[in-house]
Short mmCIF file of C-alpha atoms and ligand atoms in Angstrom, two decimals:
data_model
loop_
_atom_site.label_atom_id
_atom_site.label_comp_id
_atom_site.label_asym_id
_atom_site.label_seq_id
_atom_site.Cartn_x
_atom_site.Cartn_y
_atom_site.Cartn_z
CA MET U 1 -43.90 82.94 -4.30
CA THR U 2 -44.62 80.46 -1.51
CA ILE U 3 -41.50 79.14 0.14
CA ALA U 4 -41.51 76.23 2.56
CA PHE U 5 -38.50 75.28 4.60
CA VAL U 6 -37.54 74.25 8.09
CA VAL U 7 -36.04 76.67 10.58
CA ASN U 8 -34.63 75.37 13.85
CA GLY U 9 -36.67 72.20 13.46
CA ARG U 10 -39.99 73.95 12.77
CA PRO U 11 -41.62 74.05 9.34
CA VAL U 12 -42.07 77.57 7.99
CA VAL U 13 -44.23 78.59 5.04
CA LEU U 14 -43.84 82.13 3.77
CA GLU U 15 -45.38 84.14 0.99
CA THR U 16 -42.53 86.40 0.02
CA ASP U 17 -40.15 87.59 -2.68
CA PRO U 18 -37.85 84.60 -3.29
CA LEU U 19 -34.93 86.92 -3.96
CA ARG U 20 -34.96 88.42 -0.49
CA ARG U 21 -31.85 87.54 1.43
CA LEU U 22 -32.21 84.71 3.91
CA ILE U 23 -30.72 86.94 6.63
CA ASP U 24 -33.54 89.48 6.22
CA VAL U 25 -36.22 86.81 6.37
CA LEU U 26 -34.66 85.25 9.48
CA ARG U 27 -34.23 88.54 11.30
CA GLU U 28 -37.27 90.53 10.15
CA ASP U 29 -39.96 87.91 9.54
CA LEU U 30 -38.91 85.27 12.05
CA GLY U 31 -37.30 87.44 14.73
CA LEU U 32 -34.11 85.40 14.79
CA THR U 33 -31.73 88.23 15.55
CA GLY U 34 -28.83 86.00 16.60
CA VAL U 35 -27.97 86.07 12.90
CA LYS U 36 -25.80 89.18 12.61
CA GLU U 37 -25.06 91.28 9.59
CA GLY U 38 -21.49 92.46 9.33
CA CYS U 39 -20.32 92.94 5.78
CA GLY U 40 -23.35 91.77 3.83
CA GLU U 41 -21.03 90.39 1.16
CA GLY U 42 -20.01 86.96 2.37
CA GLU U 43 -16.70 88.06 3.83
CA CYS U 44 -17.08 88.15 7.60
CA GLY U 45 -19.12 85.12 8.70
CA ALA U 46 -21.28 87.04 11.19
CA CYS U 47 -24.42 85.78 9.43
CA SER U 48 -23.38 82.09 9.51
CA VAL U 49 -26.21 79.56 9.75
CA LEU U 50 -26.37 75.85 9.01
CA ILE U 51 -28.15 74.83 5.82
CA ASP U 52 -28.64 71.08 5.79
CA GLU U 53 -26.04 70.90 8.57
CA ARG U 54 -23.34 72.78 6.66
CA PRO U 55 -22.23 76.32 7.48
CA ALA U 56 -23.56 78.86 5.00
CA LEU U 57 -23.83 82.64 4.89
CA ALA U 58 -27.35 84.00 5.19
CA CYS U 59 -26.40 87.36 3.65
CA ILE U 60 -25.63 85.83 0.26
CA VAL U 61 -28.42 83.25 0.02
CA ALA U 62 -31.77 84.11 -1.52
CA VAL U 63 -34.62 82.66 0.51
CA GLY U 64 -35.99 80.95 -2.60
CA ALA U 65 -32.85 78.81 -2.69
CA VAL U 66 -33.58 77.22 0.70
CA GLU U 67 -36.94 75.77 -0.32
CA GLY U 68 -37.29 72.36 1.34
CA ARG U 69 -34.04 72.68 3.26
CA HIS U 70 -33.18 72.76 6.95
CA VAL U 71 -31.85 76.02 8.32
CA VAL U 72 -30.43 76.23 11.82
CA THR U 73 -29.59 79.59 13.39
CA ILE U 74 -27.72 80.14 16.65
CA GLU U 75 -31.12 80.16 18.40
CA GLY U 76 -31.74 76.58 17.30
CA TYR U 77 -28.13 75.61 17.76
CA GLN U 78 -28.35 76.57 21.44
CA GLU U 79 -30.44 73.47 22.07
CA ARG U 80 -27.54 71.21 21.20
CA ASP U 81 -25.06 69.63 23.56
CA LEU U 82 -22.24 70.72 21.32
CA PHE U 83 -23.34 74.35 21.61
CA ARG U 84 -23.10 74.23 25.38
CA LYS U 85 -19.58 72.83 25.21
CA VAL U 86 -18.38 75.32 22.64
CA ALA U 87 -20.09 78.27 24.33
CA SER U 88 -18.66 77.49 27.74
CA ALA U 89 -15.20 76.98 26.24
CA PHE U 90 -15.56 80.41 24.61
CA SER U 91 -16.47 82.15 27.82
CA GLU U 92 -13.91 80.31 29.94
CA THR U 93 -11.13 81.03 27.47
CA GLY U 94 -12.08 84.67 26.96
CA ALA U 95 -12.75 84.06 23.29
CA LEU U 96 -15.30 86.84 23.03
CA GLN U 97 -15.38 90.51 23.79
CA CYS U 98 -18.16 92.39 22.05
CA GLY U 99 -19.75 89.10 20.98
CA PHE U 100 -20.77 90.23 17.52
CA CYS U 101 -18.82 87.50 15.73
CA THR U 102 -19.58 84.83 18.34
CA PRO U 103 -22.74 83.22 16.90
CA GLY U 104 -20.98 82.76 13.56
CA MET U 105 -17.78 81.55 15.23
CA ILE U 106 -19.71 78.99 17.25
CA ILE U 107 -21.51 77.67 14.18
CA ALA U 108 -18.25 77.34 12.26
CA ALA U 109 -16.43 75.82 15.23
CA GLY U 110 -19.24 73.36 15.93
CA ALA U 111 -19.28 72.20 12.30
CA LEU U 112 -15.55 71.62 12.50
CA ILE U 113 -15.79 69.62 15.72
CA ASP U 114 -18.59 67.55 14.20
CA ALA U 115 -16.43 66.73 11.19
CA CYS U 116 -13.10 66.29 12.93
CA SER U 117 -12.80 65.15 16.52
CA ASP U 118 -9.26 66.33 17.14
CA PRO U 119 -8.48 69.40 15.01
CA ASP U 120 -5.00 70.91 15.21
CA GLU U 121 -4.39 74.63 15.20
CA GLU U 122 -3.94 74.83 11.44
CA THR U 123 -7.22 72.99 10.82
CA ILE U 124 -9.05 75.28 13.23
CA ARG U 125 -7.66 78.43 11.62
CA GLU U 126 -8.68 77.12 8.20
CA ALA U 127 -12.19 76.25 9.41
CA LEU U 128 -12.63 79.72 10.92
CA SER U 129 -10.90 81.56 8.08
CA GLY U 130 -14.17 83.04 6.84
CA ASN U 131 -15.14 84.41 10.27
CA LEU U 132 -13.70 87.79 11.15
CA CYS U 133 -13.31 89.09 14.68
CA ARG U 134 -12.36 92.70 15.35
CA CYS U 135 -11.77 92.21 19.05
CA THR U 136 -9.95 89.10 20.19
CA GLY U 137 -7.08 88.59 17.79
CA TYR U 138 -8.20 84.96 17.22
CA ASN U 139 -5.72 83.16 19.49
CA ARG U 140 -8.23 82.75 22.28
CA ILE U 141 -10.84 81.58 19.83
CA VAL U 142 -8.49 78.88 18.57
CA GLN U 143 -7.76 77.85 22.16
CA ALA U 144 -11.47 77.73 22.92
CA VAL U 145 -12.13 75.46 19.95
CA MET U 146 -9.32 73.13 21.02
CA ARG U 147 -10.73 73.02 24.50
CA ALA U 148 -14.26 72.35 23.26
CA SER U 149 -13.10 69.56 20.97
CA ARG U 150 -11.23 67.92 23.83
CA GLU U 151 -14.34 68.11 25.95
CA THR U 152 -16.58 66.58 23.31
CA LYS U 153 -14.13 63.74 22.88
CA GLU U 154 -13.95 62.78 26.53
CA PRO U 155 -17.31 61.07 27.07
CA SER U 156 -16.90 58.82 24.04
CA SER U 157 -13.40 57.77 25.03
CA LEU U 158 -14.62 56.37 28.35
CA MET W 1 -47.20 89.54 -6.10
CA LYS W 2 -45.32 88.87 -9.28
CA ASP W 3 -43.25 85.71 -9.20
CA THR W 4 -39.68 86.89 -9.45
CA ALA W 5 -38.17 83.44 -9.57
CA LEU W 6 -38.59 80.00 -11.04
CA ARG W 7 -37.84 76.69 -9.41
CA PRO W 8 -37.79 73.88 -11.96
CA ARG W 9 -38.26 70.32 -10.74
CA ASP W 10 -35.65 68.77 -13.00
CA LEU W 11 -33.22 69.59 -15.78
CA GLU W 12 -35.81 68.97 -18.48
CA GLU W 13 -38.15 71.55 -17.00
CA ALA W 14 -35.22 73.91 -16.41
CA LEU W 15 -34.31 73.78 -20.11
CA ILE W 16 -37.89 74.48 -21.16
CA LEU W 17 -38.17 77.42 -18.76
CA ARG W 18 -34.81 78.74 -19.85
CA ARG W 19 -35.93 78.70 -23.50
CA GLU W 20 -39.23 80.39 -22.66
CA THR W 21 -37.92 83.05 -20.27
CA GLY W 22 -34.15 83.35 -20.68
CA GLY W 23 -34.13 83.16 -16.88
CA ILE W 24 -30.99 84.22 -14.99
CA LEU W 25 -29.48 81.06 -13.53
CA TYR W 26 -28.90 80.99 -9.79
CA ALA W 27 -26.63 78.10 -8.77
CA GLY W 28 -24.96 78.83 -5.42
CA GLY W 29 -25.75 82.53 -5.64
CA THR W 30 -22.43 83.63 -4.15
CA ASP W 31 -21.60 85.83 -7.12
CA LEU W 32 -25.16 86.84 -7.95
CA MET W 33 -26.11 87.87 -4.42
CA VAL W 34 -23.00 89.97 -3.92
CA ARG W 35 -23.70 91.62 -7.25
CA SER W 36 -27.27 92.22 -6.13
CA ALA W 37 -26.14 93.71 -2.81
CA ARG W 38 -23.89 96.12 -4.69
CA TRP W 39 -26.18 97.03 -7.56
CA GLY W 40 -29.57 96.38 -6.00
CA THR W 41 -30.38 93.76 -8.63
CA VAL W 42 -28.99 90.39 -9.64
CA ASN W 43 -28.83 91.54 -13.21
CA ALA W 44 -28.99 94.78 -15.13
CA ASP W 45 -31.85 93.20 -17.10
CA ALA W 46 -34.55 93.09 -14.44
CA ASP W 47 -37.21 91.75 -16.83
CA ARG W 48 -35.80 88.26 -16.84
CA PRO W 49 -36.80 86.05 -13.92
CA VAL W 50 -34.23 84.32 -11.77
CA MET W 51 -34.20 80.55 -12.01
CA PHE W 52 -32.88 78.43 -9.15
CA ILE W 53 -30.91 75.40 -10.37
CA GLY W 54 -28.63 74.62 -7.41
CA HIS W 55 -31.00 71.93 -6.13
CA LEU W 56 -31.14 69.91 -9.37
CA GLU W 57 -29.58 66.54 -8.60
CA GLU W 58 -28.78 65.82 -12.28
CA LEU W 59 -26.44 68.81 -12.25
CA ARG W 60 -24.68 67.99 -8.98
CA GLN W 61 -23.08 64.69 -9.93
CA VAL W 62 -19.44 63.81 -10.45
CA ALA W 63 -18.95 60.92 -12.88
CA THR W 64 -16.04 59.15 -14.51
CA GLU W 65 -15.99 58.15 -18.16
CA PRO W 66 -13.11 56.30 -19.80
CA GLY W 67 -10.30 58.86 -19.75
CA PHE W 68 -12.48 61.69 -18.48
CA LEU W 69 -13.97 63.16 -15.37
CA VAL W 70 -17.34 64.87 -15.73
CA ILE W 71 -18.18 67.42 -13.05
CA GLY W 72 -21.78 68.55 -12.77
CA THR W 73 -22.13 72.32 -12.97
CA CYS W 74 -23.93 72.57 -9.62
CA ALA W 75 -21.47 70.43 -7.67
CA THR W 76 -20.41 72.66 -4.77
CA LEU W 77 -16.76 73.43 -4.24
CA SER W 78 -16.91 71.62 -0.87
CA SER W 79 -18.39 68.48 -2.38
CA LEU W 80 -15.64 68.42 -5.02
CA ARG W 81 -12.98 68.88 -2.40
CA GLY W 82 -14.30 65.82 -0.60
CA HIS W 83 -14.87 63.65 -3.68
CA PRO W 84 -12.59 60.63 -4.23
CA ASP W 85 -12.48 61.03 -8.04
CA VAL W 86 -11.56 64.71 -8.11
CA PRO W 87 -7.84 65.23 -8.87
CA VAL W 88 -5.61 66.50 -6.09
CA LEU W 89 -4.62 69.59 -8.05
CA LEU W 90 -8.23 70.75 -8.38
CA LYS W 91 -8.78 70.06 -4.69
CA ARG W 92 -5.79 72.21 -3.83
CA ILE W 93 -7.10 75.03 -5.98
CA ILE W 94 -10.51 74.80 -4.33
CA GLY W 95 -8.82 74.90 -0.92
CA SER W 96 -7.36 78.28 -1.87
CA MET W 97 -10.78 79.73 -2.71
CA ALA W 98 -13.09 81.84 -0.55
CA SER W 99 -13.87 80.31 2.87
CA PRO W 100 -15.43 77.01 4.02
CA ALA W 101 -18.95 78.47 4.25
CA VAL W 102 -18.75 80.07 0.80
CA ARG W 103 -17.41 76.81 -0.64
CA ASN W 104 -20.43 75.00 0.80
CA MET W 105 -22.65 77.13 -1.44
CA ALA W 106 -20.50 78.08 -4.44
CA THR W 107 -20.51 75.84 -7.51
CA MET W 108 -17.89 75.14 -10.14
CA GLY W 109 -20.40 76.14 -12.84
CA GLY W 110 -20.96 79.51 -11.20
CA ASN W 111 -17.22 80.09 -11.04
CA VAL W 112 -16.73 79.39 -14.74
CA CYS W 113 -19.92 81.10 -15.97
CA ASN W 114 -19.11 84.20 -13.95
CA ALA W 115 -16.14 84.38 -16.32
CA SER W 116 -13.99 86.50 -14.05
CA PRO W 117 -10.32 86.58 -15.06
CA ALA W 118 -9.72 85.85 -11.37
CA GLY W 119 -12.06 82.82 -11.30
CA ASP W 120 -9.77 80.25 -9.74
CA THR W 121 -11.06 77.07 -11.40
CA ILE W 122 -10.70 78.54 -14.90
CA PRO W 123 -6.89 78.30 -15.26
CA TYR W 124 -7.18 74.68 -14.18
CA LEU W 125 -9.79 73.86 -16.82
CA LEU W 126 -7.82 75.73 -19.44
CA ALA W 127 -4.55 73.98 -18.63
CA MET W 128 -6.22 70.56 -18.56
CA ASN W 129 -7.96 71.17 -21.94
CA GLY W 130 -11.27 70.87 -20.15
CA THR W 131 -14.52 71.55 -21.97
CA VAL W 132 -17.82 73.15 -21.04
CA LEU W 133 -20.95 71.06 -21.60
CA CYS W 134 -23.98 73.12 -22.64
CA ALA W 135 -27.52 71.96 -23.23
CA SER W 136 -30.73 73.41 -24.63
CA THR W 137 -34.06 71.69 -25.22
CA ASP W 138 -32.90 70.43 -28.59
CA ASP W 139 -29.14 70.46 -28.59
CA GLN W 140 -26.02 69.60 -26.63
CA LYS W 141 -22.63 71.17 -27.16
CA GLU W 142 -19.12 70.70 -25.88
CA ILE W 143 -17.04 73.88 -26.01
CA PRO W 144 -13.37 74.40 -25.04
CA VAL W 145 -13.26 76.68 -22.02
CA ASN W 146 -11.22 79.40 -23.73
CA GLU W 147 -13.86 79.67 -26.47
CA PHE W 148 -16.69 79.55 -23.95
CA ILE W 149 -15.38 82.58 -22.09
CA SER W 150 -15.44 85.51 -24.49
CA GLY W 151 -14.23 88.33 -22.25
CA PRO W 152 -14.27 89.62 -18.68
CA GLY W 153 -17.65 88.52 -17.29
CA THR W 154 -18.98 87.30 -20.64
CA THR W 155 -19.50 83.89 -22.25
CA ILE W 156 -20.88 82.65 -25.55
CA LEU W 157 -23.66 80.73 -23.80
CA ALA W 158 -26.89 81.18 -25.79
CA PRO W 159 -29.95 82.57 -23.99
CA ASP W 160 -31.74 79.22 -24.22
CA GLU W 161 -28.78 77.18 -22.99
CA ILE W 162 -27.66 76.00 -19.58
CA VAL W 163 -24.19 74.79 -18.71
CA THR W 164 -24.58 71.25 -17.39
CA GLY W 165 -21.00 70.41 -16.51
CA PHE W 166 -17.33 70.13 -17.39
CA ARG W 167 -15.45 67.33 -19.09
CA ILE W 168 -11.85 67.06 -17.98
CA PRO W 169 -9.26 64.58 -19.30
CA ARG W 170 -8.10 62.32 -16.52
CA TYR W 171 -4.41 62.67 -16.79
CA GLN W 172 -1.74 62.82 -14.16
CA PHE W 173 1.23 65.03 -15.04
CA ASP W 174 4.76 64.57 -13.69
CA TYR W 175 4.69 68.20 -12.60
CA GLU W 176 1.52 69.84 -11.33
CA PHE W 177 1.79 73.30 -9.90
CA HIS W 178 -0.65 75.85 -8.55
CA LYS W 179 0.06 79.09 -6.84
CA LYS W 180 -2.25 81.93 -6.00
CA VAL W 181 -1.10 85.27 -4.74
CA ALA W 182 -3.65 87.17 -2.67
CA ALA W 183 -3.57 89.69 0.15
CA ARG W 184 -4.69 87.31 2.86
CA ARG W 185 -5.58 83.74 3.49
CA ALA W 186 -9.36 83.62 3.09
CA ASN W 187 -11.86 85.53 0.96
CA ALA W 188 -9.17 87.35 -0.89
CA LEU W 189 -9.54 87.86 -4.59
CA THR W 190 -6.67 86.56 -6.62
CA LYS W 191 -4.03 89.11 -7.62
CA ALA W 192 -2.26 86.62 -9.80
CA SER W 193 -2.36 82.88 -10.12
CA ILE W 194 -0.83 80.16 -12.19
CA VAL W 195 -1.48 76.54 -13.03
CA GLY W 196 1.52 74.74 -14.50
CA LEU W 197 1.59 71.21 -15.90
CA ALA W 198 4.50 69.34 -17.44
CA GLN W 199 5.22 65.86 -18.67
CA LYS W 200 8.54 64.26 -19.48
CA ILE W 201 9.47 61.12 -21.35
CA ASP W 202 13.03 59.90 -20.70
CA ASP W 203 13.95 63.28 -19.29
CA ARG W 204 12.73 65.07 -22.36
CA LEU W 205 9.96 67.61 -21.93
CA VAL W 206 7.05 66.52 -24.15
CA ASP W 207 4.15 68.54 -22.77
CA LEU W 208 4.14 71.88 -21.06
CA ARG W 209 1.17 74.04 -20.16
CA LEU W 210 0.85 77.30 -18.27
CA ALA W 211 -2.39 79.12 -17.50
CA PHE W 212 -2.42 82.50 -15.77
CA GLY W 213 -5.32 83.90 -13.77
CA ALA W 214 -6.11 87.56 -13.01
CA VAL W 215 -3.50 89.02 -15.33
CA GLY W 216 -5.68 90.09 -18.25
CA PRO W 217 -9.27 90.39 -19.41
CA LYS W 218 -9.37 86.61 -19.69
CA VAL W 219 -7.41 83.77 -18.21
CA VAL W 220 -4.30 83.43 -20.37
CA ARG W 221 -2.74 80.39 -21.97
CA SER W 222 -0.37 80.62 -24.92
CA LEU W 223 0.09 77.53 -27.05
CA ASP W 224 2.74 79.45 -29.01
CA CYS W 225 4.88 80.10 -25.96
CA GLU W 226 4.46 76.50 -24.81
CA GLN W 227 5.46 75.12 -28.21
CA ALA W 228 8.36 77.54 -28.50
CA LEU W 229 9.76 76.28 -25.25
CA LEU W 230 9.38 72.63 -26.24
CA ASP W 231 10.99 73.34 -29.64
CA SER W 232 13.97 75.15 -28.22
CA LEU W 233 14.88 72.26 -25.96
CA SER W 234 16.84 69.43 -27.53
CA GLY W 235 16.94 67.22 -24.49
CA THR W 236 20.69 67.56 -24.12
CA ASN W 237 20.93 71.26 -23.32
CA GLY W 238 23.44 72.21 -20.70
CA ARG W 239 22.56 74.29 -17.71
CA TYR W 240 23.64 77.59 -19.23
CA GLU W 241 21.64 76.88 -22.37
CA ARG W 242 18.55 76.03 -20.33
CA GLU W 243 18.91 79.30 -18.41
CA GLU W 244 18.91 81.16 -21.74
CA ILE W 245 15.90 79.26 -23.00
CA LEU W 246 14.03 80.01 -19.77
CA ALA W 247 14.83 83.72 -20.00
CA ALA W 248 13.65 83.82 -23.61
CA VAL W 249 10.32 82.15 -22.91
CA LEU W 250 9.70 84.40 -19.89
CA ARG W 251 10.29 87.46 -22.08
CA ARG W 252 7.70 86.07 -24.48
CA TYR W 253 5.20 85.57 -21.69
CA ALA W 254 5.84 89.05 -20.33
CA ARG W 255 4.79 90.49 -23.70
CA ILE W 256 1.43 88.70 -23.76
CA LEU W 257 0.40 89.17 -20.12
CA SER W 258 -1.60 92.38 -19.84
CA PRO W 259 -2.91 92.74 -16.32
CA ILE W 260 -5.86 94.93 -15.47
CA ASP W 261 -4.89 97.97 -13.41
CA ASP W 262 -7.37 98.24 -10.57
CA GLN W 263 -7.48 99.05 -6.89
CA ARG W 264 -6.38 95.56 -5.93
CA SER W 265 -3.01 95.69 -7.43
CA THR W 266 -1.19 97.61 -10.07
CA ALA W 267 -0.77 96.11 -13.51
CA ASP W 268 2.97 96.05 -13.14
CA TYR W 269 2.81 94.21 -9.88
CA ARG W 270 0.48 91.55 -11.26
CA GLY W 271 2.55 91.04 -14.38
CA THR W 272 5.75 90.80 -12.40
CA VAL W 273 4.24 88.34 -9.96
CA ALA W 274 2.84 86.17 -12.75
CA ILE W 275 6.23 85.99 -14.45
CA ARG W 276 7.88 85.15 -11.15
CA LEU W 277 5.42 82.30 -10.60
CA ALA W 278 6.11 81.00 -14.11
CA ARG W 279 9.85 81.21 -13.53
CA HIS W 280 9.53 79.26 -10.31
CA PHE W 281 7.64 76.43 -12.00
CA LEU W 282 9.76 76.34 -15.16
CA LYS W 283 12.98 76.29 -13.18
CA GLU W 284 11.80 73.16 -11.49
CA VAL W 285 10.73 71.56 -14.75
CA LEU W 286 14.00 72.48 -16.46
CA GLY W 287 16.07 71.21 -13.58
CA LEU W 288 17.31 74.67 -12.68
CA SER W 289 16.00 74.88 -9.14
CA TYR W 290 18.58 75.15 -6.48
CA GLN W 291 19.04 71.71 -5.02
CA PRO W 292 20.79 71.54 -1.67
C1 FAD V 1 -16.54 86.10 0.16
C2 FAD V 1 -16.32 85.54 -1.21
C3 FAD V 1 -15.08 85.03 -1.55
C4 FAD V 1 -14.85 84.51 -2.83
N1 FAD V 1 -13.61 84.01 -3.12
C5 FAD V 1 -13.37 83.51 -4.36
C6 FAD V 1 -12.08 82.98 -4.68
O1 FAD V 1 -11.17 82.92 -3.85
N2 FAD V 1 -11.88 82.53 -5.95
C7 FAD V 1 -12.86 82.57 -6.89
O2 FAD V 1 -12.62 82.14 -8.02
N3 FAD V 1 -14.09 83.05 -6.61
C8 FAD V 1 -14.37 83.53 -5.36
N4 FAD V 1 -15.61 84.03 -5.07
C9 FAD V 1 -16.63 84.11 -6.12
C10 FAD V 1 -17.68 82.98 -6.13
O3 FAD V 1 -17.86 82.43 -4.85
C11 FAD V 1 -17.30 81.88 -7.12
O4 FAD V 1 -17.15 82.40 -8.39
C12 FAD V 1 -18.36 80.76 -7.13
O5 FAD V 1 -17.80 79.58 -7.65
C13 FAD V 1 -19.60 81.11 -7.93
O6 FAD V 1 -20.51 80.01 -7.91
P1 FAD V 1 -22.06 80.19 -7.56
O7 FAD V 1 -22.67 78.86 -7.75
O8 FAD V 1 -22.23 80.80 -6.23
O9 FAD V 1 -22.47 81.20 -8.70
P2 FAD V 1 -23.82 82.03 -8.94
O10 FAD V 1 -23.74 83.31 -8.20
O11 FAD V 1 -25.01 81.17 -8.74
O12 FAD V 1 -23.66 82.29 -10.51
C14 FAD V 1 -22.56 83.03 -11.04
C15 FAD V 1 -22.82 83.34 -12.52
O13 FAD V 1 -22.84 82.16 -13.30
C16 FAD V 1 -24.09 81.97 -13.94
N5 FAD V 1 -24.38 80.55 -13.88
C17 FAD V 1 -24.36 79.75 -12.78
N6 FAD V 1 -24.62 78.47 -13.10
C18 FAD V 1 -24.81 78.44 -14.45
C19 FAD V 1 -25.12 77.39 -15.39
N7 FAD V 1 -25.25 76.12 -15.00
N8 FAD V 1 -25.22 77.71 -16.70
C20 FAD V 1 -25.06 79.00 -17.10
N9 FAD V 1 -24.78 80.02 -16.28
C21 FAD V 1 -24.66 79.76 -14.96
C22 FAD V 1 -25.05 82.83 -13.16
O14 FAD V 1 -26.16 83.21 -13.92
C23 FAD V 1 -24.18 83.98 -12.77
O15 FAD V 1 -24.05 84.90 -13.81
C24 FAD V 1 -15.88 84.53 -3.79
C25 FAD V 1 -17.14 85.02 -3.44
C26 FAD V 1 -17.38 85.52 -2.17
C27 FAD V 1 -18.74 86.04 -1.81
S1 FES V 2 -22.73 89.54 6.93
FE1 FES V 2 -22.74 87.68 5.87
S2 FES V 2 -20.67 87.21 5.70
FE2 FES V 2 -20.62 89.21 6.55
S1 FES V 3 -15.68 89.50 19.87
FE1 FES V 3 -16.06 91.40 18.91
S2 FES V 3 -15.94 90.86 16.82
FE2 FES V 3 -15.31 89.05 17.77
#
């Protein structure tokens, strides 16, 4: 089946089995290895991508379901201003150790900051509740998201 | 390469393809894809093609009719949570499900059609007397949710039919209660859950409904138990009498709840928790909660 969709702003047309998982197509066919596979069952968030600007899990989406839609992986997300703010808040706060969960965390955190300019701790924990981290114990991640949201707010409040 | 999937343009085409192929419906895919990861196939019956329907706009709408809310089967859980016409109780239930990213993909139709006893929107539909709207190329049906779901993982949907949505009476109860017990905050399957609704007129209980999730092969609601409770209350019962009535109805519920014993939780634990949740809600309704 021919599947046409947009990945990181570029149109992609593939001849492939529509039931292949989006994560496999992104990693194997398109070389986008920032999309990580943790659990493969929708439970850890390592494979988070944006589909039409909303966080989704590439391990439980069939590629045929994204026909005509916009997929953004961490590679495409890196081009955004928001990415730079979130990523630097993560490194300054010590919100990553091994880094395996980080692409997914950043996608989830960025979507939250887009939707809510001043999230409190509870809102952040809820927004990241589907993203597991084996290393950091989450507190630093929450602090990093708070910091990043403060930083995104500043320019507009001038 | 053999086409392993169909992608209808609209509902009309979807119904025709469904009749011709009996295609396996893929809405948000969050149940199907996990099943396929575990079993290597989305369905034991690999001859049937998969048919994507999540993109069909006709199936994603939320509409109000006089006295009713109609939720399109492919409305995602996130879109319902953000919709102004969706009742607060349903939004709260959705907030207890999965994680934000899963809710962006998962649909209400997939939750109901998956027919898991732990499907969290099912007790809500059952308690609200919601119905399932089914369509085929030449027929439309409206089926009460407890008839629609025939057992764990099974429904009476015909092979040429597609669920198009849910029709839910728009009714605000005096008491609306939902509680889900699970091991952790996100992505935890329900060990036991309850939806409780109650309505009073002049302090007299006139409507009471309890639906239990994850405590049996199907979501449980007992009209007999509900009626028995209403009948045993006269409206002027004293506190001691109400305590007795509560204990009696809980004993009745304990007899009909038959939890599945699996690795998640023992049957006893689930049954006990479900009864405790019911007691909590009924105490409030019967004015027996401790009030400081
Ligand atoms: C990590 C994770 C956490 C989860 N947590 C919860 C939770 O807390 N509570 C909960 O209840 N569920 C949970 N689920 C299960 C699942 O996400 C929900 O059941 C979801 O609502 C299913 O919707 P879907 O659109 O993804 O279904 P799909 O996978 O697309 O479909 C599910 C089933 O319904 C059938 N179907 C779908 N649409 C129709 C239709 N219109 N007509 C006829 N048949 C149809 C499909 O053929 C399939 O058999 C979780 C899943 C994951 C992966
Ligand atoms: S790999 Fe997709 S959620 Fe874990
Ligand atoms: S930093 Fe290692 S899993 Fe999160």
